[in-house]
């Protein structure tokens, strides 16, 4: 297995893309001390890709990951097709998980946290 230095970011691509874009912007801003090696830079997935092909490419992204960040928005807990699957893969790979609340709560939020993370080892922090 190759060197693992990537951060795998899990989020609702329809509603929480803004938060992921902020993370990428913070990384680019020389006045902000924030950096991460984004696992999503490894390959491209189009909206027309089949679920099987999408999951294959996501698994490739996991191959270089050393941790995962889950951006938890208003509807993240209801997403099973990819979000729950990605969290499950993280758990199978024993990747450390940082659950980031987009509502700025600094602790576990039972109203928004995906059920798969409720009893899991994860650090819950605020997005800011």
XYZ file of C-alpha atoms in Angstrom:
128
model
C 0.000 0.000 0.000
C 1.249 3.496 -0.860
C 1.861 6.425 1.405
C -1.310 7.612 3.098
C -1.398 11.372 3.609
C -4.808 12.365 2.279
C -7.917 13.638 4.015
C -11.113 12.101 2.700
C -13.981 14.611 2.972
C -17.558 13.285 3.153
C -20.458 15.681 2.603
C -23.867 16.243 1.034
C -22.856 17.215 -2.488
C -26.185 18.914 -3.136
C -26.519 21.076 -0.013
C -23.101 21.312 1.645
C -20.728 21.842 -1.274
C -20.234 25.395 0.035
C -18.487 24.064 3.184
C -16.148 21.874 1.152
C -15.411 24.877 -1.093
C -14.564 26.931 2.016
C -12.080 24.261 3.116
C -10.396 24.370 -0.282
C -10.359 28.181 -0.137
C -8.801 28.208 3.341
C -6.088 25.920 2.022
C -5.319 28.348 -0.822
C -5.354 31.481 1.365
C -1.823 32.279 2.542
C -3.252 34.296 5.475
C -5.042 31.275 6.955
C -3.098 28.503 8.666
C -5.066 25.573 7.248
C -3.831 22.760 5.068
C -4.893 19.292 4.012
C -4.086 16.887 1.190
C -7.460 16.315 -0.434
C -8.244 12.711 -1.419
C -10.798 14.067 -3.895
C -7.942 15.361 -6.049
C -7.024 11.773 -7.029
C -9.636 11.239 -9.739
C -12.708 12.763 -11.350
C -16.264 11.511 -11.028
C -18.997 12.787 -13.311
C -22.678 13.004 -12.443
C -23.343 10.514 -15.222
C -21.175 7.791 -13.701
C -22.993 4.666 -12.586
C -23.195 3.990 -8.852
C -20.811 1.055 -9.281
C -18.252 3.192 -11.140
C -18.619 6.038 -8.628
C -17.994 3.714 -5.675
C -14.979 2.191 -7.439
C -13.457 5.658 -7.880
C -14.297 6.591 -4.279
C -12.473 3.445 -3.109
C -9.424 4.626 -5.077
C -9.595 7.882 -3.138
C -9.694 5.957 0.143
C -6.437 4.201 -0.789
C -4.412 7.294 0.100
C -6.488 8.496 3.046
C -5.159 8.668 6.587
C -8.298 10.276 8.071
C -11.783 11.417 7.153
C -13.760 14.591 7.743
C -17.550 14.333 7.683
C -19.248 17.679 7.065
C -22.568 17.346 8.895
C -25.289 19.564 7.516
C -29.031 19.662 7.866
C -29.749 16.537 5.809
C -26.518 14.531 6.096
C -28.081 12.015 8.477
C -30.640 11.049 5.821
C -28.141 10.232 3.064
C -27.508 6.514 2.668
C -26.524 5.901 -0.955
C -23.036 7.429 -0.685
C -22.573 9.254 2.646
C -23.456 6.270 4.809
C -21.463 3.980 2.526
C -18.398 6.276 2.737
C -18.602 6.411 6.549
C -18.920 2.613 6.626
C -15.791 2.270 4.468
C -13.933 4.621 6.856
C -14.901 2.412 9.755
C -13.831 -0.748 7.904
C -10.440 0.879 7.185
C -10.122 2.131 10.797
C -9.672 5.705 9.610
C -9.956 8.396 12.292
C -13.120 10.457 11.749
C -13.678 14.123 12.522
C -17.391 14.986 12.461
C -17.735 18.682 11.626
C -21.045 20.318 12.534
C -22.007 22.973 10.002
C -24.454 24.457 12.526
C -21.453 25.455 14.710
C -22.237 23.077 17.581
C -18.976 22.077 19.246
C -20.136 18.635 20.335
C -22.103 15.616 19.164
C -25.423 16.783 17.678
C -28.028 13.991 17.926
C -30.395 15.883 15.618
C -27.971 15.927 12.675
C -25.375 13.216 13.198
C -25.720 10.235 10.828
C -26.846 7.147 12.774
C -23.721 5.205 11.755
C -21.590 7.758 13.674
C -23.716 7.999 16.807
C -21.839 5.343 18.808
C -18.626 5.422 16.789
C -15.280 6.800 17.838
C -15.234 10.247 16.292
C -14.284 13.758 17.287
C -17.163 16.228 16.937
C -16.219 19.846 16.269
C -17.681 23.068 14.934
C -17.145 24.286 11.369
C -15.347 27.618 11.764
